[in-house]
PDB file of C-alpha atoms and ligand atoms in Angstrom:
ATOM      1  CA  UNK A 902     -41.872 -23.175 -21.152  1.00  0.00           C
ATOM      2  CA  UNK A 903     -42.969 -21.365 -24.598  1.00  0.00           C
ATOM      3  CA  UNK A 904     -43.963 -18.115 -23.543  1.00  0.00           C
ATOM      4  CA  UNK A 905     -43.010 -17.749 -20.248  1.00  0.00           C
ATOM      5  CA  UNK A 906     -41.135 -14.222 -19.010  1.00  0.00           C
ATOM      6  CA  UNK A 907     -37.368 -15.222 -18.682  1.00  0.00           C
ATOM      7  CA  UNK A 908     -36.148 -15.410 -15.284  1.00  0.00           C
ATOM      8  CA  UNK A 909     -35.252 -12.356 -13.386  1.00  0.00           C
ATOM      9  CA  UNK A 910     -31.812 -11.851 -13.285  1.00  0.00           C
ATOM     10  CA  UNK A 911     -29.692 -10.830 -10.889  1.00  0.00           C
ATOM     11  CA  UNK A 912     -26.488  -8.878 -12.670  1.00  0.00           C
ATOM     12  CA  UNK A 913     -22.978  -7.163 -10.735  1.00  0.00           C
ATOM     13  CA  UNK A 914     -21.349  -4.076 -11.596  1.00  0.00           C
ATOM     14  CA  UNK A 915     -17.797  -3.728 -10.678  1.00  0.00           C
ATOM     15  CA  UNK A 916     -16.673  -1.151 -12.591  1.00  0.00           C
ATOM     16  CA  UNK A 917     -12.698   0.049 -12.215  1.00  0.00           C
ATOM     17  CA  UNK A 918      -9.718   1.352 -14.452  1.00  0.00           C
ATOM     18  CA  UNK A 919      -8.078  -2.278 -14.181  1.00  0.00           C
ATOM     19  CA  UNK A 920      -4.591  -0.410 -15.345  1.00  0.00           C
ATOM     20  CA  UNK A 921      -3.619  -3.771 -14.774  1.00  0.00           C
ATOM     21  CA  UNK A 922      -6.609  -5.813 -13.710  1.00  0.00           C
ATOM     22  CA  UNK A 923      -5.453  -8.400 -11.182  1.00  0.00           C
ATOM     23  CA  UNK A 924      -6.098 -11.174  -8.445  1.00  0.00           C
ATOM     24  CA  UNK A 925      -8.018  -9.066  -6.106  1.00  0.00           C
ATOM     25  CA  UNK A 926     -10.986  -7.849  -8.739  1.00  0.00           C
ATOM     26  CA  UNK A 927     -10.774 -11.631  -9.818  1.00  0.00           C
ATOM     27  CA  UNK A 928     -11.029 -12.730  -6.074  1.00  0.00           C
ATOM     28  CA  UNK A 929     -13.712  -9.835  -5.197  1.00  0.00           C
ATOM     29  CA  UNK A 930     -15.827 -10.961  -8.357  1.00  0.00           C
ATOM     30  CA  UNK A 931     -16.104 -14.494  -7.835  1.00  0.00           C
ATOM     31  CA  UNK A 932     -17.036 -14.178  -4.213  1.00  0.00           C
ATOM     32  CA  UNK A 933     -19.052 -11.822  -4.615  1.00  0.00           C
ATOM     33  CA  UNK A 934     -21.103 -13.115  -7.251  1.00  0.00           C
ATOM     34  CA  UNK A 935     -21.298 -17.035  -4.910  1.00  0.00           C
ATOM     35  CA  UNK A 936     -22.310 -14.900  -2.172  1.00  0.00           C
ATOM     36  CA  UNK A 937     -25.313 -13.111  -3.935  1.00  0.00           C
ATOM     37  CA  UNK A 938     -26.037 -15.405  -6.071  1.00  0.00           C
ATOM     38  CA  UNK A 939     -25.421 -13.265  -8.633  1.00  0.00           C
ATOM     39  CA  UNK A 940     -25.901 -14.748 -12.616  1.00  0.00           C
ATOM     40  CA  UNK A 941     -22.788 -12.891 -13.725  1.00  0.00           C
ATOM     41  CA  UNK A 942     -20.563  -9.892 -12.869  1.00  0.00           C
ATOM     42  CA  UNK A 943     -19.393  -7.582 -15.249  1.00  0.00           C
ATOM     43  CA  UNK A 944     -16.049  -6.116 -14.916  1.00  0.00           C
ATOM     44  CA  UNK A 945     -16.899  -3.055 -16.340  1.00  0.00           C
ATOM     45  CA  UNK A 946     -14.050  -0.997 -17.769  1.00  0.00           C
ATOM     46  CA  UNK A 947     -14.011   2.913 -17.447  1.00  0.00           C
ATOM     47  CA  UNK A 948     -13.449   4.530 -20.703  1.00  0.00           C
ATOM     48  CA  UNK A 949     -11.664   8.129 -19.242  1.00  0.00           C
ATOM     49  CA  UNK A 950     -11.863   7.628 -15.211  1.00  0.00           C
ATOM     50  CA  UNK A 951     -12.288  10.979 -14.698  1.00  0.00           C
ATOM     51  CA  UNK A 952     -11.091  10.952 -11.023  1.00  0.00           C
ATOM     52  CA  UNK A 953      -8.181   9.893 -12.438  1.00  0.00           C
ATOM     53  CA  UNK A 954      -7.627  12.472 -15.153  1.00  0.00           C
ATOM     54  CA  UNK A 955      -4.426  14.352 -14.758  1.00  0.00           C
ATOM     55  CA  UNK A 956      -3.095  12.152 -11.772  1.00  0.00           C
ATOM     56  CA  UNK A 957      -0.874   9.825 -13.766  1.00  0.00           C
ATOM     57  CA  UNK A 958      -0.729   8.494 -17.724  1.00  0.00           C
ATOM     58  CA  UNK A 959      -3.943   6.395 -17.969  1.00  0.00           C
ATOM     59  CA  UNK A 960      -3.187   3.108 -20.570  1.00  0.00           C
ATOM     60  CA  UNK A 961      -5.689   3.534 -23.633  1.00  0.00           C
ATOM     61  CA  UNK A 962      -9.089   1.687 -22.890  1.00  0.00           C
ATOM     62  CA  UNK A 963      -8.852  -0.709 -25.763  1.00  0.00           C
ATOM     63  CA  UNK A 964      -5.808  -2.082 -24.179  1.00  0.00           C
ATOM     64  CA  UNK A 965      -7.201  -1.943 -20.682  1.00  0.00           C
ATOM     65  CA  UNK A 966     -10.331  -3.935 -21.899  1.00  0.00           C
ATOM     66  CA  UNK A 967      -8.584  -6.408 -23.869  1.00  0.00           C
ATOM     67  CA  UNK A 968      -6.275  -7.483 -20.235  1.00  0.00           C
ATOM     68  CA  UNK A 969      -9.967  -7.751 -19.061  1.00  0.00           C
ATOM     69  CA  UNK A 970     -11.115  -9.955 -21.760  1.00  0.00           C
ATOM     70  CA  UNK A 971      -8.207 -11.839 -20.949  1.00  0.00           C
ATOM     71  CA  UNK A 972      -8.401 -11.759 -17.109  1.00  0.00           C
ATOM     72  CA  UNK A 973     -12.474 -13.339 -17.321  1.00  0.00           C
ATOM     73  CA  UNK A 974     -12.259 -15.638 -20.733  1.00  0.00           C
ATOM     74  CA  UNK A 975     -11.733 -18.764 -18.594  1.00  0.00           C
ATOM     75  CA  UNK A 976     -13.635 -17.645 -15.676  1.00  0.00           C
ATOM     76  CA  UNK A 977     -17.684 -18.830 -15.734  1.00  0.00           C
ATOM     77  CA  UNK A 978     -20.087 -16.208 -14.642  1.00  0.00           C
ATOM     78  CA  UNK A 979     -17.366 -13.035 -15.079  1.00  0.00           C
ATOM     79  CA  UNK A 980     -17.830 -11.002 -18.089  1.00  0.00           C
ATOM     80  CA  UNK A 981     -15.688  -8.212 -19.577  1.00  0.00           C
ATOM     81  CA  UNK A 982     -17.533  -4.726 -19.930  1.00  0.00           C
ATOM     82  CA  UNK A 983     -17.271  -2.433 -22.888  1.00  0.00           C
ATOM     83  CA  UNK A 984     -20.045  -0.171 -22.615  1.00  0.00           C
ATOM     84  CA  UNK A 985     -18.606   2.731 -21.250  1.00  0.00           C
ATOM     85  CA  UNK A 986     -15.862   2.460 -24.091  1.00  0.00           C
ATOM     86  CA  UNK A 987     -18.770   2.491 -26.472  1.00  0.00           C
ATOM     87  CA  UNK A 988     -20.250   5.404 -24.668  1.00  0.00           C
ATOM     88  CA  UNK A 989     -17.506   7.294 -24.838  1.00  0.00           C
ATOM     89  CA  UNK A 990     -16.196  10.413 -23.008  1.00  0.00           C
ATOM     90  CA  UNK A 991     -16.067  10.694 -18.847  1.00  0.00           C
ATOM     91  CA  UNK A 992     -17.604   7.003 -17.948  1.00  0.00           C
ATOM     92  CA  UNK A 993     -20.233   7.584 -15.140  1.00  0.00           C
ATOM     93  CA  UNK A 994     -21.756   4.297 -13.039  1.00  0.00           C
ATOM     94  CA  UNK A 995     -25.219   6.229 -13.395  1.00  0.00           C
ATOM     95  CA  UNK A 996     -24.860   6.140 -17.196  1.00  0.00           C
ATOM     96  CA  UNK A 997     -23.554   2.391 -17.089  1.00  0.00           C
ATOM     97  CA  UNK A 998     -26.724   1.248 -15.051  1.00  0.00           C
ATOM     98  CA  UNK A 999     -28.992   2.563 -17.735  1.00  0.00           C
ATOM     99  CA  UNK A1000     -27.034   0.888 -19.766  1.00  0.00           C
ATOM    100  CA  UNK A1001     -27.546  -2.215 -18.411  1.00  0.00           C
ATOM    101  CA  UNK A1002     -31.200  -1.875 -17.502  1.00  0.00           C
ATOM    102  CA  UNK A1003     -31.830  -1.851 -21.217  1.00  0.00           C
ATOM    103  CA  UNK A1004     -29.825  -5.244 -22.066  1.00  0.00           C
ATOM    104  CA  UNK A1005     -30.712  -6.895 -18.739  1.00  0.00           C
ATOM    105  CA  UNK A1006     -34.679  -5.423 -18.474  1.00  0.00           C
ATOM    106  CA  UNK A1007     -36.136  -6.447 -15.346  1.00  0.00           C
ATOM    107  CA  UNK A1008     -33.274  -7.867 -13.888  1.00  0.00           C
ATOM    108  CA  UNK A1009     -31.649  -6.595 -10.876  1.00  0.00           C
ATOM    109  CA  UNK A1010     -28.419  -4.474 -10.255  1.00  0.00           C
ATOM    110  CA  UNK A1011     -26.220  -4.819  -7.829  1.00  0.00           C
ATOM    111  CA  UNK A1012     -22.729  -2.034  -7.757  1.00  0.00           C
ATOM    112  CA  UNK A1013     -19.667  -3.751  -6.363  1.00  0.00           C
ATOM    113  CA  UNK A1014     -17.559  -1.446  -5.163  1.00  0.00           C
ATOM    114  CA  UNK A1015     -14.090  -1.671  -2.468  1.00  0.00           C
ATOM    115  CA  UNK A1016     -14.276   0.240   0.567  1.00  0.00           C
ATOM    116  CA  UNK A1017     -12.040   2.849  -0.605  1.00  0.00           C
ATOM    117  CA  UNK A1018     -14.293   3.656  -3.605  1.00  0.00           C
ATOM    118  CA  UNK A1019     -16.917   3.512  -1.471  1.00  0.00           C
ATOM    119  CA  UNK A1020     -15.936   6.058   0.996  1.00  0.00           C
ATOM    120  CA  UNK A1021     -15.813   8.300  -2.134  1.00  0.00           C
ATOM    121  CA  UNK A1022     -19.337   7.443  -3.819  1.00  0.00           C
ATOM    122  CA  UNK A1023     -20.873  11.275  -2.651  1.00  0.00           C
ATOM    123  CA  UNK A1024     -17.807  12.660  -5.037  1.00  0.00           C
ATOM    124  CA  UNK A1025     -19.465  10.629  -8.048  1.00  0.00           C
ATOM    125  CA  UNK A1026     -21.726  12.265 -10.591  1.00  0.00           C
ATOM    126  CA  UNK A1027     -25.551  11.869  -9.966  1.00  0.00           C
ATOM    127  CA  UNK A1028     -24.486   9.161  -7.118  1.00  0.00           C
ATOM    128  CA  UNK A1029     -27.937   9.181  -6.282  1.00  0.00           C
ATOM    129  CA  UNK A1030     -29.194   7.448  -9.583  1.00  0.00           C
ATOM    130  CA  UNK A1031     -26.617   4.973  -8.643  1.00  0.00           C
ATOM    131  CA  UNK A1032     -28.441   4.095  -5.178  1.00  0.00           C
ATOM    132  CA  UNK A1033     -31.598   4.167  -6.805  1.00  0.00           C
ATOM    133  CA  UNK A1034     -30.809   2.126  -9.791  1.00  0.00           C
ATOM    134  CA  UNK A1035     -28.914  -0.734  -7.932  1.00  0.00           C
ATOM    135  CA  UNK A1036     -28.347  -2.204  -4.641  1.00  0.00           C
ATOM    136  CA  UNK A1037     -24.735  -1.279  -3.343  1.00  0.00           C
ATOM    137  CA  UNK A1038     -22.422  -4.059  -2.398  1.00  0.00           C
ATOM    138  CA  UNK A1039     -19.248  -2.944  -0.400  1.00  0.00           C
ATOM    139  CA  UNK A1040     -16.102  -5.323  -0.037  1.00  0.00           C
ATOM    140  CA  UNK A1041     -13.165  -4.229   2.549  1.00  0.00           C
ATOM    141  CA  UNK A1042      -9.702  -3.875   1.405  1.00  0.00           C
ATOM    142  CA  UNK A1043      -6.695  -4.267   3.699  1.00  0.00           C
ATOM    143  CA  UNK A1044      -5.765  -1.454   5.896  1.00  0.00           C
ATOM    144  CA  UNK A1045      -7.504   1.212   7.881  1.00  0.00           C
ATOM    145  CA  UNK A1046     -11.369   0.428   8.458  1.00  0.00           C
ATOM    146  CA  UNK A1047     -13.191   3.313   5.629  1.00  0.00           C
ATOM    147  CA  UNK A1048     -16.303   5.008   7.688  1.00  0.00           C
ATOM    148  CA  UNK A1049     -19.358   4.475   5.375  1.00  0.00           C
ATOM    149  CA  UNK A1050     -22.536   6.860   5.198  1.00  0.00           C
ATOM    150  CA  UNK A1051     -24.751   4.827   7.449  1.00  0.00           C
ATOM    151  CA  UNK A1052     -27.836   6.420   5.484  1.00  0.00           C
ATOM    152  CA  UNK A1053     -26.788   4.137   2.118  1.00  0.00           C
ATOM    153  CA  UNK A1054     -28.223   0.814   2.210  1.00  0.00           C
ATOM    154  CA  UNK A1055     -24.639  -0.807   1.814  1.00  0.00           C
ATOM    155  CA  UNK A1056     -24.698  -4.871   1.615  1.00  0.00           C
ATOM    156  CA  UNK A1057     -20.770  -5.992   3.230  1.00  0.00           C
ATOM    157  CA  UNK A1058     -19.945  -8.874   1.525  1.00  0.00           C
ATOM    158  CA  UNK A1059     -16.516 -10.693   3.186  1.00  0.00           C
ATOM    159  CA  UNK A1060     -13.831 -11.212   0.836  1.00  0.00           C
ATOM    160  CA  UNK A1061     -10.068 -12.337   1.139  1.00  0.00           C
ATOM    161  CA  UNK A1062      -8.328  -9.535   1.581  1.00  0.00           C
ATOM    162  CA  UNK A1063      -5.626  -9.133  -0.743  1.00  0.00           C
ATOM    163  CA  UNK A1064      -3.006  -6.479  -0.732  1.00  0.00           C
ATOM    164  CA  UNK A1065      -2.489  -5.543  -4.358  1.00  0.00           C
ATOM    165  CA  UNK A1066      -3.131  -2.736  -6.370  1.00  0.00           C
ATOM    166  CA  UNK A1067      -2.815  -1.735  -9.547  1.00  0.00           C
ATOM    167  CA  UNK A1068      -0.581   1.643  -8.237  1.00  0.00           C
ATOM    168  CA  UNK A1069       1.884  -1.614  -7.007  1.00  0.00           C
ATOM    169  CA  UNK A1070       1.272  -3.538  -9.799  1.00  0.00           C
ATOM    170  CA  UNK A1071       2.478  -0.733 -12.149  1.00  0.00           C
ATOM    171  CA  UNK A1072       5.222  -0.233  -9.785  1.00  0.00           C
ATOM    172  CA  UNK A1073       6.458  -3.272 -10.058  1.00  0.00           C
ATOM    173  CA  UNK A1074       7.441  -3.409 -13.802  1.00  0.00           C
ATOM    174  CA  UNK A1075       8.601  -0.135 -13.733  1.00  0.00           C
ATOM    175  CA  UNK A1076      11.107  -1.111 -10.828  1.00  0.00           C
ATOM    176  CA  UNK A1077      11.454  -5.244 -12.111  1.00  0.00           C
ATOM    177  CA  UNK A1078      10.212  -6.755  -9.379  1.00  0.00           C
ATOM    178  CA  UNK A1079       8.327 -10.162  -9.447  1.00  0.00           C
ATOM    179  CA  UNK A1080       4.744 -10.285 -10.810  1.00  0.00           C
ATOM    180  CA  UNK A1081       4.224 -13.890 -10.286  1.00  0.00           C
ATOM    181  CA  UNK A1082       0.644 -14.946  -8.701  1.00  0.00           C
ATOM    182  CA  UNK A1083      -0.489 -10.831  -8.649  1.00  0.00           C
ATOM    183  CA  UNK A1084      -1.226 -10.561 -12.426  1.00  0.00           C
ATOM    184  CA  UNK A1085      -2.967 -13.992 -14.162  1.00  0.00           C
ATOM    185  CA  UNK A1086      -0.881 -14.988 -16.949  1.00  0.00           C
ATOM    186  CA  UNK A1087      -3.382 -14.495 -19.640  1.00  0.00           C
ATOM    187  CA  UNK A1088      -2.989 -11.035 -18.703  1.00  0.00           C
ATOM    188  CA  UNK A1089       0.031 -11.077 -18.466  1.00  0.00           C
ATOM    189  CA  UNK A1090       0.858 -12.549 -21.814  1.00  0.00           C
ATOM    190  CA  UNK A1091      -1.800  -9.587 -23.299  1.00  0.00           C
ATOM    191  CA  UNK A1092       1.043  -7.134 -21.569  1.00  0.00           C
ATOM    192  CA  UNK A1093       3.627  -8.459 -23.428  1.00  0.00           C
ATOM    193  CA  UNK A1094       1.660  -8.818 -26.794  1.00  0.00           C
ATOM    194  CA  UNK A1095       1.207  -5.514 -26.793  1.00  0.00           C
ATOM    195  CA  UNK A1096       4.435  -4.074 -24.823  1.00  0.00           C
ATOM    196  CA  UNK A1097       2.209  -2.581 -21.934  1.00  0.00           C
ATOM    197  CA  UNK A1098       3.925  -0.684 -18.952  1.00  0.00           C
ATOM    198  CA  UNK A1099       7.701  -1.219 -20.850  1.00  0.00           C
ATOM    199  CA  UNK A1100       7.246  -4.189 -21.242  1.00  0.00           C
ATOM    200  CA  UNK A1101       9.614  -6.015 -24.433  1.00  0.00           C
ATOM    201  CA  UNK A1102       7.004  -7.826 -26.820  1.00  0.00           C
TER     202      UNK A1102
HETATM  203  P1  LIG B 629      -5.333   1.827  -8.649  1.00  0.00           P
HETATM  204  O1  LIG B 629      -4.279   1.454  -7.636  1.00  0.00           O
HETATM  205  O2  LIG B 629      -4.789   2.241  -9.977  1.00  0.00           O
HETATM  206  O3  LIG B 629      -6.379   2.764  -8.119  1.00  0.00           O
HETATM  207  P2  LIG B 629      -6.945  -0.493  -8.054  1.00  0.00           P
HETATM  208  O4  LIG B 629      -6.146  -1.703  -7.722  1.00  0.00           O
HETATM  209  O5  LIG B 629      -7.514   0.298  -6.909  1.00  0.00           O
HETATM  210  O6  LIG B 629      -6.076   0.439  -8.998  1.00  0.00           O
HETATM  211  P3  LIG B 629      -9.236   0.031  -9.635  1.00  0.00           P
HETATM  212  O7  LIG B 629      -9.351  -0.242 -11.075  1.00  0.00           O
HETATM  213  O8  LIG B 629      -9.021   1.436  -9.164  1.00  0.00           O
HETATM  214  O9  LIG B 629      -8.048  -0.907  -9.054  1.00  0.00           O
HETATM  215  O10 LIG B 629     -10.438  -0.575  -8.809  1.00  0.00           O
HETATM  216  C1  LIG B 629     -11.661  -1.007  -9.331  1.00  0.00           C
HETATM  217  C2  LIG B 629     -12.510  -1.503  -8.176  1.00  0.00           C
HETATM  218  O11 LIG B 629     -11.873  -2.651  -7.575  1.00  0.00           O
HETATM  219  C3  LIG B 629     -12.677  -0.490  -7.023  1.00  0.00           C
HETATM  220  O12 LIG B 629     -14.005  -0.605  -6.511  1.00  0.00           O
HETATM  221  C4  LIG B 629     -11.659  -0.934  -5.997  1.00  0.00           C
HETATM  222  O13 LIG B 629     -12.005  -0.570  -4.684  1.00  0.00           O
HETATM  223  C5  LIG B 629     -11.713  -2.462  -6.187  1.00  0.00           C
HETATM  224  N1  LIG B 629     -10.470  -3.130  -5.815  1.00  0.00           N
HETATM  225  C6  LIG B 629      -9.246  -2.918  -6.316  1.00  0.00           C
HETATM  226  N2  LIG B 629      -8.336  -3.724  -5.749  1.00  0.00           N
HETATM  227  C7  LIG B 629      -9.006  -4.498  -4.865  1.00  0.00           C
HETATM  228  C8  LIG B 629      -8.601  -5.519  -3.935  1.00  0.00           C
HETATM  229  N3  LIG B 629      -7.338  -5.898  -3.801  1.00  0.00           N
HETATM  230  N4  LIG B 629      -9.589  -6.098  -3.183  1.00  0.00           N
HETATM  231  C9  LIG B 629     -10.879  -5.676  -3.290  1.00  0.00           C
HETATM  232  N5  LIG B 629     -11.314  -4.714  -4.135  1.00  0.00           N
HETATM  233  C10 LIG B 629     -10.395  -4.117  -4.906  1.00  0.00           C
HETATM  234 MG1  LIG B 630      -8.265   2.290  -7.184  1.00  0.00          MG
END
C-alpha cells in the first residue's frame, strides 16, 4: 500500500571470527532464524576479534569475509556482514547493533550467540548496550552444560549439535586430515583460490 510504514523487521546477529566459517554457524543460522521467524541473519564478521588478539595468527578479514560471502550466497535469508570491517579497529557487538539500528530502523535485534560465547558476554565491552539493544538468543554446543547469568533475558533456541570448530577445522589442514561435509565447498574452493591455511591454489 503507497504510503504505508514498511513492516517491522525482525533481523539476527551472529557475529564470529569464522577463521573458517563452517556447518555449525550454517546449521545454527538457519534454525535459528525458522525458529524466530527471523527475516534474515547476518553472519557478521569481526574485523580484529580482540579476545583473540595475541592467541594465535588471525587470517586477514577480507579473506575471512569473502569464505562468508561464499558460505551464505546460495543460502535464502543468510547474509554476509561487513560492517565491522568497514568500522574498523577492535569490532564490538555494541557498535555493530548501532550499526544495524540505522540500516534496519525500527526493526528488531536479536544476538545469536553459542553457549560458550555466552558464558563470556560480562567480559565484552559495554555488554550492557548489547542487552539493551537486542534480545539475546543462546544456542548449546556439544559438551559440558555452560551456567548462564539467570538475570539476562536469554531465549534457548535447540539446535543440532555439531562438534566442529574452527580451532579443528584449522587443525585439520595443517595435519591433512579430511574436510569433507565440515567446510561447504564454496568455501572451500574460496580456500584454495586464495591458498588459505597452506593450502596449494
Ligand atoms: P574458534 O574455534 O576459532 O573459536 P568457532 O568454531 O568457535 O571458532 P567462532 O567464529 O569463534 O567459531 O564463533 C562464532 C559464533 O558461532 C560463536 O557465538 C560460537 O559460539 C558459535 N559457534 C561456533 N561453532 C558452533 C557450533 N558448532 N554450533 C553452534 N554454535 C557455534
Ligand atoms: Mg569460538
Amino acid at each position: 500500500m503507497p504510503g504505508s510504514a514498511p513492516p517491522l523487521r525482525r533481523i539476527g546477529l551472529f557475529g564470529g571470527t569464522f577463521d573458517p566459517p563452517h556447518v555449525g554457524h550454517l546449521v545454527t543460522a538457519v534454525n535459528v532464524r525458522h525458529a524466530l521467524d527471523l527475516d534474515v541473519v547476518v553472519l557478521m564478521v569481526a574485523n580484529v576479534p580482540w579476545q583473540k588478539e595475541g592467541t594465535r595468527q588471525i587470517t586477514p578479514a577480507a579473506d575471512r569475509l569473502a569464505m562468508v560471502e561464499a558460505a551464505v550466497s546460495d543460502v535464502r535469508g543468510l547474509l554476509p556482514g561487513r560492517q565491522e570491517i568497514d568500522l574498523g579497529g577492535h569490532s564490538f557487538t555494541a557498535d555493530t547493533l548501532e550499526v544495524l539500528a540505522v540500516e534496519y530502523p525500527g526493526s528488531e535485534l536479536f544476538t545469536i550467540i553459542g553457549d560458550d560465547a555466552a558464558a563470556g558476554l560480562r567480559t565484552w565491552t559495554r555488554w550492557d548496550e548489547v542487552v539493551e539493544r537486542s534480545h539475546l538468543v543462546v544456542v548449546d554446543r556439544p559438551g559440558e552444560a555452560v551456567a548462564l547469568a539467570d538475570d539476562i533475558d536469554w531465549t534457548r533456541v535447540e539446535v543440532p549439535r555439531l562438534e566442529v570448530s574452527s580451532t579443528d577445522l584449522r587443525a585439520r589442514f595443517t595435519d591433512g586430515r579430511p574436510l569433507d561435509y565440515l567446510i561447504t565447498q564454496p568455501v572451500l574452493d574460496v580456500i584454495s583460490r586464495r591458498g588459505l591455511y597452506g593450502a596449494s591454489s
